[in-house]
Amino acid sequence: MVNSPDDSHVDSGHRAADELFRTFEGMIQSGELPDGMPLPPEREIVERYGLSRTVVREAILALSNKGLIEARPRFRPVVRKPSFDTALDTVGNVVNRLLEEESGVKNLFDMRVMVEVALSRNAATQANREDISRLKEALEANEAEIYNMDRFFETDIQFHRILYEMSGNPILPSIHKAYITWLQPNWVKMPTRPERNQLNFESHTAIYNAILMRDPDEAELVTRKHLSDAWDQINNILMRSKP
Amino acid sequence: MVNSPDDSHVDSGHRAADELFRTFEGMIQSGELPDGMPLPPEREIVERYGLSRTVVREAILALSNKGLIEARPRFRPVVRKPSFDTALDTVGNVVNRLLEEESGVKNLFDMRVMVEVALSRNAATQANREDISRLKEALEANEAEIYNMDRFFETDIQFHRILYEMSGNPILPSIHKAYITWLQPNWVKMPTRPERNQLNFESHTAIYNAILMRDPDEAELVTRKHLSDAWDQINNILMRSKP
DNA sequence: AGTTCCATTTTGGTATGACCAGACTAACGA
DNA sequence: TCGTTAGTCTGGTCATACCAAAATGGAACT
């Protein structure tokens, strides 16, 4: 039995390119290649590591695909510090395809409900003055745009974003962004009317009040109702477009 | 934004390879290339699409990196139907690097707490007989292995997995798997002792009972305590290895 | 016939070398 | 000084070649 000298792993990628990939991964992680720095030219890497350009290109492509660097068509690739945002970006493709299936959207939406319910419950027990004042601000901005469809949409999202930010966990805003990105396409087809906006604003108010009142059960209740309404809307659209 | 392969720009992604990527993406999605089917040989693709092998390989590499196909070193790549599992796989690299940083592990762990609290609350209000009997089964298996460190660890994970499965949302088991994968490395270093196992088992029992009693508040309380204990353990380890 | 084993063919991995076109740079002329 | 332009740099694509491991099919054996 022939054994590779080093790899204990299941030889996943390509031996050489994979190794180079890990090399650069390490250099990025260690800060040797700081955020924003362009990678050396391919031919220089070729020379420095004694590899073929083929291998170098594959490694770079892999770095790009994994979101570690940003490679525009004819420019040098640029190191891109990883964030939960970029992490969620890289799954975008896969998730989008999952959403095409049967109950994909429903499942993702349910996840969102679960998270937002938890967020509003937590907010109701832990929010501090500043959190609440930010939420109030968002709420007022929301009210001010009831008759402006596009702006209302933005302030709606902003209100929810504040909820995610109030968690104090930097992962959650990234998740919010991901939800928006993935669920938006199903959402925007909805015909919005001022009455609809009015209802949504009232839901937001109810959530805000429940948090203000430090009543997690109420916060959960109104959050569920709010999202359930939203789902009904989405569902109507989905039923109509995919019978 | 990451260069999604669907850029409308004139020249954004790699023109040729990207196009091929989308072609295969479409064929996989449409079922023309069903799950488990190997891709055609590179040279055949070259011939069929009139492209160079370089381009074909880059496209295949991209498919592989995005998790749409599984490419082992010298085997034909195999179509891999996307699942939330594979989606989370593809972020593994990035997440792992994020965990190296400052409060990365803490943040991820907090996410887990939030999710599991929500899960146990929901279970307490919605679990049906079968759910509860599965959980009981896992609990008993857990108890039976208190003096077997490795097996206890497994049954511990299994107990939590049931909680995730009880949600009925297929995304959640994938998330559980991701948590395990990402947090495990920090976990396994913990010296486990039977006393420790006994405590964990008692926590599991408390969670089970709260669900059985349909008491979401109690379920939340004991879940938080259980995970908080676990965190203390992890934290000790982290403090010791990274002072 | 069924199984084992080996030689041949496929096929993926790597290496070269070449050429193009867009981006970059520096010298040149108004 | 500033805008233009020619030359260079660099990534994208192509064609070819070779190697080693995998797949394949048939010969040899039980």
Coordinates of C-alpha atoms (C1' of nucleotides) in Angstrom, one line a residue:
Chain A
M1 CA 0.0 0.0 0.0
V2 CA 1.4 3.3 -1.1
N3 CA 1.1 6.0 1.5
S4 CA 1.3 9.7 1.1
P5 CA 4.0 11.0 3.3
D6 CA 2.2 13.8 5.1
D7 CA -1.6 13.8 4.5
S8 CA -3.5 12.0 7.2
H9 CA -6.6 13.4 5.7
V10 CA -8.8 11.9 3.1
D11 CA -7.0 13.4 0.2
S12 CA -9.8 15.8 -0.5
G13 CA -8.7 18.4 -3.0
H14 CA -5.7 18.1 -5.3
R15 CA -2.6 17.4 -3.6
A16 CA -0.4 20.2 -4.8
A17 CA -2.9 23.0 -5.2
D18 CA -4.5 22.1 -1.9
E19 CA -1.2 22.4 -0.1
L20 CA -0.6 25.8 -1.7
F21 CA -4.2 26.7 -0.7
R22 CA -3.4 25.9 2.9
T23 CA -0.2 27.8 2.7
F24 CA -1.9 31.0 1.7
E25 CA -4.8 30.3 4.1
G26 CA -2.2 30.2 6.9
M27 CA -0.5 33.3 5.7
I28 CA -3.8 35.2 5.6
Q29 CA -4.8 33.9 9.0
S30 CA -1.4 34.8 10.6
G31 CA -1.7 38.3 9.2
E32 CA 1.4 37.8 7.0
L33 CA -1.0 38.7 4.2
P34 CA -3.1 41.4 5.8
D35 CA -6.6 42.4 4.8
G36 CA -6.6 44.4 1.5
M37 CA -3.2 43.3 0.4
P38 CA -3.0 42.0 -3.2
L39 CA -1.6 38.5 -3.7
P40 CA 1.7 38.3 -5.5
P41 CA 1.5 37.8 -9.3
E42 CA 0.9 34.2 -10.3
R43 CA 4.2 34.0 -12.1
E44 CA 6.0 35.1 -9.0
I45 CA 4.3 32.5 -6.9
V46 CA 5.2 29.9 -9.5
E47 CA 8.8 30.9 -9.2
R48 CA 8.8 31.1 -5.4
Y49 CA 7.2 27.7 -4.8
G50 CA 8.5 25.9 -7.8
L51 CA 5.1 24.9 -9.0
S52 CA 3.4 25.1 -12.3
R53 CA 1.1 28.0 -13.0
T54 CA -1.8 25.5 -13.4
V55 CA -1.4 24.6 -9.7
V56 CA -1.0 28.2 -8.6
R57 CA -4.1 29.2 -10.4
E58 CA -6.2 26.4 -9.0
A59 CA -5.1 27.3 -5.5
I60 CA -6.0 31.0 -6.1
L61 CA -9.3 30.0 -7.5
A62 CA -10.0 27.9 -4.5
L63 CA -9.1 30.8 -2.2
S64 CA -11.5 32.9 -4.2
N65 CA -14.3 30.4 -4.1
K66 CA -14.0 30.0 -0.4
G67 CA -14.2 33.7 0.1
L68 CA -10.7 34.3 1.5
I69 CA -9.7 36.6 -1.3
E70 CA -11.6 38.7 -3.8
A71 CA -10.6 38.1 -7.4
R72 CA -11.9 40.5 -10.0
P73 CA -11.5 39.5 -13.6
R74 CA -8.2 41.0 -14.6
F75 CA -6.9 42.4 -11.3
R76 CA -4.7 40.9 -8.7
P77 CA -6.6 39.0 -6.1
V78 CA -7.0 40.9 -2.8
V79 CA -7.0 39.4 0.6
R80 CA -10.3 39.7 2.3
K81 CA -10.6 39.2 6.0
P82 CA -13.2 36.6 6.8
S83 CA -16.4 37.6 8.6
F84 CA -19.6 35.9 9.3
D85 CA -21.0 37.9 6.5
T86 CA -18.6 36.5 4.0
A87 CA -19.1 33.1 5.5
L88 CA -22.8 33.3 4.8
D89 CA -22.1 34.7 1.4
T90 CA -20.2 31.6 0.3
V91 CA -23.3 29.5 1.0
G92 CA -25.5 31.7 -1.0
N93 CA -25.5 29.5 -4.1
V94 CA -26.3 26.4 -2.3
V95 CA -29.0 28.0 -0.2
N96 CA -30.6 29.5 -3.2
R97 CA -30.9 26.2 -4.8
L98 CA -32.3 24.7 -1.7
L99 CA -34.9 27.4 -1.6
E100 CA -36.1 26.3 -5.1
E101 CA -37.3 23.1 -3.6
E102 CA -40.5 22.1 -2.0
S103 CA -40.6 23.5 1.4
G104 CA -37.2 25.2 1.4
V105 CA -38.5 28.7 1.8
K106 CA -40.9 27.6 4.5
N107 CA -38.2 26.0 6.5
L108 CA -35.9 29.0 6.2
F109 CA -38.7 31.2 7.2
D110 CA -39.5 29.1 10.2
M111 CA -35.9 29.4 11.2
R112 CA -36.2 33.1 11.1
V113 CA -39.3 33.0 13.2
M114 CA -37.5 30.9 15.8
V115 CA -34.6 33.3 15.9
E116 CA -36.6 36.4 16.0
V117 CA -38.9 35.0 18.7
A118 CA -35.8 34.2 20.7
L119 CA -34.4 37.7 20.0
S120 CA -37.5 39.5 21.1
R121 CA -37.8 37.4 24.2
N122 CA -34.2 38.1 25.1
A123 CA -34.6 41.7 24.3
A124 CA -37.6 41.8 26.7
T125 CA -35.5 40.6 29.5
Q126 CA -32.1 42.2 28.8
A127 CA -32.5 45.3 26.6
N128 CA -30.9 48.3 28.1
R129 CA -31.9 51.9 27.7
E130 CA -29.8 52.5 24.7
D131 CA -31.1 49.4 22.9
I132 CA -34.6 50.5 23.5
S133 CA -34.1 54.0 22.4
R134 CA -32.5 52.7 19.2
L135 CA -35.5 50.5 18.6
K136 CA -37.8 53.4 19.3
E137 CA -36.0 55.4 16.8
A138 CA -36.4 52.7 14.2
L139 CA -40.0 52.4 15.0
E140 CA -40.6 56.1 14.5
A141 CA -38.7 56.0 11.2
N142 CA -41.0 53.2 10.2
E143 CA -44.1 55.1 11.1
A144 CA -43.0 58.1 9.1
E145 CA -42.8 56.1 5.9
I146 CA -46.1 54.3 5.9
Y147 CA -47.1 55.9 2.7
N148 CA -43.9 55.5 0.9
M149 CA -43.6 51.9 -0.2
D150 CA -39.9 51.6 -0.8
R151 CA -38.9 53.6 2.2
F152 CA -41.3 51.7 4.4
F153 CA -39.7 48.5 3.3
E154 CA -36.3 49.8 4.2
T155 CA -37.3 51.0 7.7
D156 CA -39.1 47.7 8.2
I157 CA -35.9 45.9 7.6
Q158 CA -34.0 48.3 9.7
F159 CA -36.4 47.7 12.7
H160 CA -35.7 44.0 12.5
R161 CA -32.0 44.6 12.1
I162 CA -32.0 46.5 15.4
L163 CA -33.5 43.5 17.1
Y164 CA -30.7 41.4 15.7
E165 CA -28.1 43.9 16.8
M166 CA -29.5 44.1 20.3
S167 CA -28.4 40.6 20.9
G168 CA -24.9 41.9 21.2
N169 CA -23.7 38.9 19.2
P170 CA -22.0 39.9 16.0
I171 CA -23.1 36.7 14.3
L172 CA -26.8 37.7 14.4
P173 CA -26.6 40.8 12.2
S174 CA -24.9 38.6 9.6
I175 CA -27.7 36.1 9.9
H176 CA -30.2 38.9 9.5
K177 CA -28.5 40.0 6.4
A178 CA -28.5 36.5 5.1
Y179 CA -32.3 36.1 5.7
I180 CA -32.9 39.4 3.9
T181 CA -30.8 38.3 1.0
W182 CA -32.3 34.9 0.7
L183 CA -35.9 35.6 1.5
Q184 CA -36.1 39.0 -0.2
P185 CA -36.7 37.7 -3.7
N186 CA -39.8 36.0 -2.5
W187 CA -40.9 39.0 -0.6
V188 CA -40.6 41.9 -3.0
K189 CA -43.1 40.5 -5.4
M190 CA -45.7 41.2 -2.8
P191 CA -48.0 44.1 -3.7
T192 CA -47.7 46.4 -0.7
R193 CA -50.4 48.9 0.2
P194 CA -50.5 51.5 2.9
E195 CA -53.0 49.4 4.9
R196 CA -50.6 46.6 4.9
N197 CA -47.8 48.9 6.0
Q198 CA -50.1 50.2 8.8
L199 CA -50.6 46.7 10.0
N200 CA -46.9 46.0 10.0
F201 CA -46.2 49.1 11.8
E202 CA -48.7 48.2 14.5
S203 CA -47.0 44.9 14.9
H204 CA -43.7 46.5 15.3
T205 CA -45.2 48.8 17.9
A206 CA -46.6 45.8 19.7
I207 CA -43.1 44.2 19.7
Y208 CA -41.5 47.4 20.9
N209 CA -44.1 47.8 23.7
A210 CA -43.7 44.2 24.9
I211 CA -39.9 44.7 25.1
L212 CA -40.4 48.0 26.9
M213 CA -42.8 46.3 29.3
R214 CA -40.2 43.5 29.9
D215 CA -42.8 40.9 29.0
P216 CA -41.1 38.1 27.1
D217 CA -44.3 36.1 26.6
E218 CA -46.0 39.0 25.1
A219 CA -43.0 39.7 22.9
E220 CA -43.0 36.2 21.7
L221 CA -46.7 36.3 21.0
V222 CA -46.7 39.5 18.9
T223 CA -43.5 38.5 17.1
R224 CA -45.1 35.2 16.1
K225 CA -48.2 37.0 14.9
H226 CA -46.2 39.5 13.0
L227 CA -44.2 36.9 11.2
S228 CA -47.1 34.7 10.7
D229 CA -48.9 37.5 8.9
A230 CA -45.9 38.1 6.8
W231 CA -45.8 34.4 5.9
D232 CA -49.4 34.4 4.9
Q233 CA -48.5 37.1 2.4
I234 CA -45.5 35.3 1.1
N235 CA -47.4 32.1 0.9
N236 CA -50.2 33.6 -1.2
I237 CA -47.5 34.8 -3.7
L238 CA -45.9 31.4 -3.8
M239 CA -49.1 29.6 -4.2
R240 CA -50.0 31.8 -7.1
S241 CA -46.7 31.5 -8.9
K242 CA -46.1 27.8 -8.3
P243 CA -49.5 26.1 -8.3
Chain B
M1 CA -20.0 41.4 -2.2
V2 CA -18.4 38.2 -3.2
N3 CA -18.2 37.6 -6.9
S4 CA -21.2 35.5 -7.4
P5 CA -21.1 33.7 -10.6
D6 CA -24.1 35.5 -11.8
D7 CA -22.7 38.9 -12.2
S8 CA -24.4 41.0 -14.8
H9 CA -21.2 42.9 -15.3
V10 CA -19.7 42.7 -18.7
D11 CA -16.6 41.0 -17.5
S12 CA -16.9 40.1 -13.9
G13 CA -16.3 36.5 -13.0
H14 CA -14.1 34.4 -15.2
R15 CA -16.0 34.6 -18.4
A16 CA -15.7 31.1 -19.8
A17 CA -15.3 29.0 -16.6
D18 CA -18.1 30.8 -15.0
E19 CA -20.4 30.2 -17.8
L20 CA -19.6 26.5 -17.7
F21 CA -20.1 26.6 -14.0
R22 CA -23.6 27.9 -14.4
T23 CA -24.3 25.4 -17.1
F24 CA -23.5 22.5 -14.8
E25 CA -25.2 24.2 -11.9
G26 CA -28.4 24.3 -14.0
M27 CA -28.1 20.7 -15.1
I28 CA -27.7 19.6 -11.5
Q29 CA -30.6 21.7 -10.3
S30 CA -32.8 20.5 -13.1
G31 CA -32.0 16.9 -12.3
E32 CA -30.4 16.3 -15.7
L33 CA -27.4 15.4 -13.6
P34 CA -29.0 13.5 -10.7
D35 CA -27.5 13.0 -7.3
G36 CA -24.7 10.5 -7.3
M37 CA -24.0 10.6 -11.0
P38 CA -20.4 11.2 -12.0
L39 CA -19.6 14.1 -14.2
P40 CA -18.4 13.3 -17.8
P41 CA -14.7 13.0 -18.2
E42 CA -12.9 16.4 -18.5
R43 CA -11.8 15.7 -22.1
E44 CA -15.3 14.8 -23.1
I45 CA -16.6 18.1 -21.7
V46 CA -13.8 19.9 -23.6
E47 CA -15.0 18.4 -26.8
R48 CA -18.6 18.9 -26.2
Y49 CA -18.4 22.6 -25.3
G50 CA -15.4 23.5 -27.4
L51 CA -13.4 24.8 -24.5
S52 CA -9.9 24.3 -23.2
R53 CA -9.3 21.8 -20.5
T54 CA -8.1 24.6 -18.3
V55 CA -11.5 26.2 -18.4
V56 CA -13.2 23.0 -17.8
R57 CA -11.1 22.2 -14.8
E58 CA -11.6 25.6 -13.3
A59 CA -15.4 25.2 -13.6
I60 CA -15.2 21.8 -12.0
L61 CA -13.0 23.1 -9.3
A62 CA -15.5 25.8 -8.6
L63 CA -18.4 23.3 -8.5
S64 CA -16.4 21.4 -6.0
N65 CA -15.5 24.3 -3.9
K66 CA -19.1 25.4 -3.7
G67 CA -20.1 21.9 -2.6
L68 CA -22.2 21.0 -5.7
I69 CA -20.0 18.1 -6.5
E70 CA -17.7 15.9 -4.6
A71 CA -14.2 15.6 -6.2
R72 CA -11.8 13.1 -4.7
P73 CA -8.2 13.2 -5.9
R74 CA -8.2 10.9 -8.8
F75 CA -11.8 10.0 -9.2
R76 CA -14.5 11.4 -11.4
P77 CA -16.4 14.1 -9.5
V78 CA -19.8 13.0 -8.3
V79 CA -22.9 15.2 -8.2
R80 CA -23.9 15.9 -4.7
K81 CA -27.4 17.1 -4.1
P82 CA -27.2 20.3 -2.0
S83 CA -28.4 20.1 1.5
F84 CA -28.2 22.4 4.4
D85 CA -25.5 20.1 5.6
T86 CA -23.3 20.7 2.6
A87 CA -24.1 24.4 2.7
L88 CA -22.7 24.5 6.2
D89 CA -19.8 22.4 5.1
T90 CA -18.7 25.0 2.6
V91 CA -18.5 27.7 5.3
G92 CA -16.4 25.4 7.5
N93 CA -13.1 27.0 6.5
V94 CA -14.2 30.5 7.1
V95 CA -15.9 29.7 10.4
N96 CA -12.9 27.9 11.6
R97 CA -10.7 30.9 11.1
L98 CA -13.3 33.1 12.7
L99 CA -13.2 30.9 15.8
E100 CA -9.5 31.4 16.1
E101 CA -10.1 35.1 16.9
E102 CA -11.0 36.8 20.0
S103 CA -14.5 36.0 21.1
G104 CA -15.4 33.8 18.1
V105 CA -16.0 30.7 20.1
K106 CA -18.0 32.5 22.7
N107 CA -20.2 34.1 20.1
L108 CA -20.8 30.8 18.4
F109 CA -21.5 29.2 21.6
D110 CA -24.0 31.9 22.5
M111 CA -25.8 31.3 19.3
R112 CA -26.0 27.7 20.2
V113 CA -27.5 28.6 23.6
M114 CA -30.0 30.8 22.0
V115 CA -31.1 28.1 19.5
E116 CA -31.2 25.3 22.1
V117 CA -33.2 27.5 24.5
A118 CA -35.7 28.1 21.7
L119 CA -35.7 24.5 20.8
S120 CA -36.5 23.3 24.3
R121 CA -39.1 26.0 24.8
N122 CA -40.8 24.9 21.6
A123 CA -40.5 21.3 22.6
A124 CA -42.2 22.0 25.9
T125 CA -45.2 23.4 24.1
Q126 CA -45.4 21.3 21.0
A127 CA -43.7 17.9 21.4
N128 CA -45.9 15.0 20.7
R129 CA -45.8 11.5 22.2
E130 CA -43.3 10.1 19.7
D131 CA -40.9 13.0 20.2
I132 CA -41.0 12.6 23.9
S133 CA -40.5 8.9 23.7
R134 CA -37.5 9.4 21.4
L135 CA -36.0 11.9 23.8
K136 CA -36.6 9.5 26.7
E137 CA -34.8 6.8 24.8
A138 CA -31.8 9.1 24.2
L139 CA -31.9 10.0 27.9
E140 CA -31.8 6.4 29.0
A141 CA -28.9 5.6 26.6
N142 CA -27.2 8.6 28.1
E143 CA -27.6 7.3 31.6
A144 CA -26.3 3.9 30.7
E145 CA -23.0 5.2 29.6
I146 CA -22.1 7.5 32.5
Y147 CA -19.0 5.4 33.2
N148 CA -17.9 5.1 29.6
M149 CA -16.4 8.4 28.6
D150 CA -16.5 8.0 24.8
R151 CA -19.9 6.5 24.7
F152 CA -21.3 9.1 27.1
F153 CA -20.0 11.7 24.8
E154 CA -21.8 10.2 21.9
T155 CA -25.1 9.8 23.8
D156 CA -24.8 13.3 25.0
I157 CA -24.6 14.6 21.5
Q158 CA -27.4 12.3 20.5
F159 CA -29.7 13.7 23.2
H160 CA -29.1 17.1 21.9
R161 CA -29.6 16.0 18.3
I162 CA -33.0 14.7 19.2
L163 CA -33.9 18.1 20.4
Y164 CA -32.9 19.6 17.1
E165 CA -34.8 17.0 15.2
M166 CA -37.9 17.5 17.3
S167 CA -38.2 20.9 15.7
G168 CA -39.4 19.2 12.6
N169 CA -37.3 21.7 10.6
P170 CA -34.7 19.9 8.5
I171 CA -32.4 22.9 8.8
L172 CA -31.9 22.4 12.5
P173 CA -30.2 19.0 12.5
S174 CA -27.8 20.5 10.0
I175 CA -27.1 23.3 12.3
H176 CA -26.6 20.9 15.2
K177 CA -24.1 19.0 13.1
A178 CA -22.3 22.3 12.3
Y179 CA -22.1 23.2 16.0
I180 CA -20.7 19.8 16.8
T181 CA -18.1 20.1 14.1
W182 CA -17.0 23.6 14.9
L183 CA -17.2 23.5 18.7
Q184 CA -16.0 19.9 19.1
P185 CA -12.3 20.7 18.8
N186 CA -12.5 23.0 21.8
W187 CA -14.6 20.5 23.6
V188 CA -12.7 17.2 23.4
K189 CA -9.8 18.6 25.2
M190 CA -11.9 18.6 28.3
P191 CA -11.0 16.0 30.9
T192 CA -14.2 14.2 31.5
R193 CA -14.9 12.3 34.7
P194 CA -17.9 10.3 35.7
E195 CA -19.0 13.0 38.2
R196 CA -19.1 15.4 35.3
N197 CA -21.1 12.9 33.2
Q198 CA -23.5 12.4 36.1
L199 CA -24.1 16.2 36.3
N200 CA -24.7 16.4 32.6
F201 CA -27.0 13.5 32.7
E202 CA -29.0 15.2 35.5
S203 CA -29.2 18.3 33.3
H204 CA -30.6 16.3 30.5
T205 CA -33.1 14.7 32.8
A206 CA -34.2 18.2 34.0
I207 CA -34.6 19.3 30.4
Y208 CA -36.6 16.2 29.6
N209 CA -38.8 16.6 32.6
A210 CA -39.5 20.2 31.8
I211 CA -40.6 19.2 28.3
L212 CA -42.7 16.4 29.7
M213 CA -44.3 18.9 32.1
R214 CA -45.0 21.3 29.2
D215 CA -43.2 24.0 31.1
P216 CA -41.3 26.2 28.6
D217 CA -39.9 28.5 31.3
E218 CA -38.5 25.7 33.2
A219 CA -37.2 24.2 30.0
E220 CA -35.4 27.4 29.2
L221 CA -34.0 27.7 32.7
V222 CA -32.5 24.2 32.8
T223 CA -31.2 24.4 29.3
R224 CA -29.5 27.7 30.0
K225 CA -27.9 26.2 33.1
H226 CA -26.8 23.1 31.3
L227 CA -25.1 25.0 28.6
S228 CA -23.7 27.6 31.0
D229 CA -22.0 24.7 32.9
A230 CA -20.6 23.4 29.6
W231 CA -19.3 26.8 28.8
D232 CA -17.5 27.1 32.1
Q233 CA -15.8 23.9 31.2
I234 CA -14.8 25.1 27.8
N235 CA -13.8 28.4 29.1
N236 CA -11.4 26.9 31.6
I237 CA -9.7 25.0 28.8
L238 CA -9.5 28.1 26.6
M239 CA -8.1 30.2 29.4
R240 CA -5.5 27.6 30.1
S241 CA -4.3 27.1 26.5
K242 CA -4.5 30.8 25.4
P243 CA -3.6 33.0 28.3
Chain C
dA1 C1' -19.1 -20.6 -14.6
dG2 C1' -17.2 -17.7 -11.4
dT3 C1' -13.2 -15.6 -9.6
dT4 C1' -8.6 -13.7 -9.7
dC5 C1' -5.1 -11.3 -11.8
dC6 C1' -2.8 -8.5 -15.1
dA7 C1' -2.1 -5.5 -19.3
dT8 C1' -4.3 -1.8 -21.6
dT9 C1' -6.9 2.1 -21.8
dT10 C1' -9.0 6.1 -19.4
dT11 C1' -8.7 9.9 -16.8
dG12 C1' -7.3 13.3 -13.5
dG13 C1' -3.0 16.0 -11.9
dT14 C1' 0.9 18.6 -13.3
dA15 C1' 4.2 21.0 -16.2
dT16 C1' 5.4 24.0 -20.3
dG17 C1' 5.0 27.4 -23.4
dA18 C1' 2.4 30.6 -26.0
dC19 C1' -0.8 34.3 -27.0
dC20 C1' -4.5 37.8 -26.0
dA21 C1' -6.5 41.7 -23.9
dG22 C1' -7.2 44.7 -20.2
dA23 C1' -4.5 47.2 -16.6
dC24 C1' -0.4 49.6 -15.3
dT25 C1' 3.7 52.6 -15.9
dA26 C1' 6.7 55.6 -17.6
dA27 C1' 8.5 58.1 -21.2
dC28 C1' 7.1 61.6 -24.6
dG29 C1' 5.2 65.7 -26.7
dA30 C1' 2.0 69.7 -26.6
Chain D
dT1 C1' 2.3 70.7 -16.1
dC2 C1' -0.6 67.6 -18.1
dG3 C1' -2.6 64.4 -21.3
dT4 C1' -1.2 60.9 -24.7
dT5 C1' 0.8 56.8 -26.0
dA6 C1' 3.9 52.9 -26.3
dG7 C1' 5.8 49.3 -23.7
dT8 C1' 5.3 46.2 -19.9
dC9 C1' 2.8 43.5 -16.4
dT10 C1' -0.6 40.3 -15.4
dG11 C1' -4.6 37.4 -15.5
dG12 C1' -7.5 34.5 -18.8
dT13 C1' -7.4 31.0 -22.3
dC14 C1' -5.6 27.6 -25.2
dA15 C1' -2.8 23.5 -26.9
dT16 C1' 0.3 19.7 -25.9
dA17 C1' 2.7 16.4 -23.3
dC18 C1' 3.7 13.2 -19.6
dC19 C1' 2.8 10.7 -15.4
dA20 C1' 0.4 7.8 -12.1
dA21 C1' -3.7 6.1 -10.4
dA22 C1' -8.2 4.3 -11.6
dA23 C1' -11.3 1.8 -14.5
dT24 C1' -11.7 -1.9 -17.8
dG25 C1' -11.8 -6.0 -20.2
dG26 C1' -9.9 -10.3 -21.2
dA27 C1' -6.7 -14.2 -20.0
dA28 C1' -5.6 -17.5 -16.6
dC29 C1' -7.0 -20.2 -12.9
dT30 C1' -9.9 -22.8 -9.6

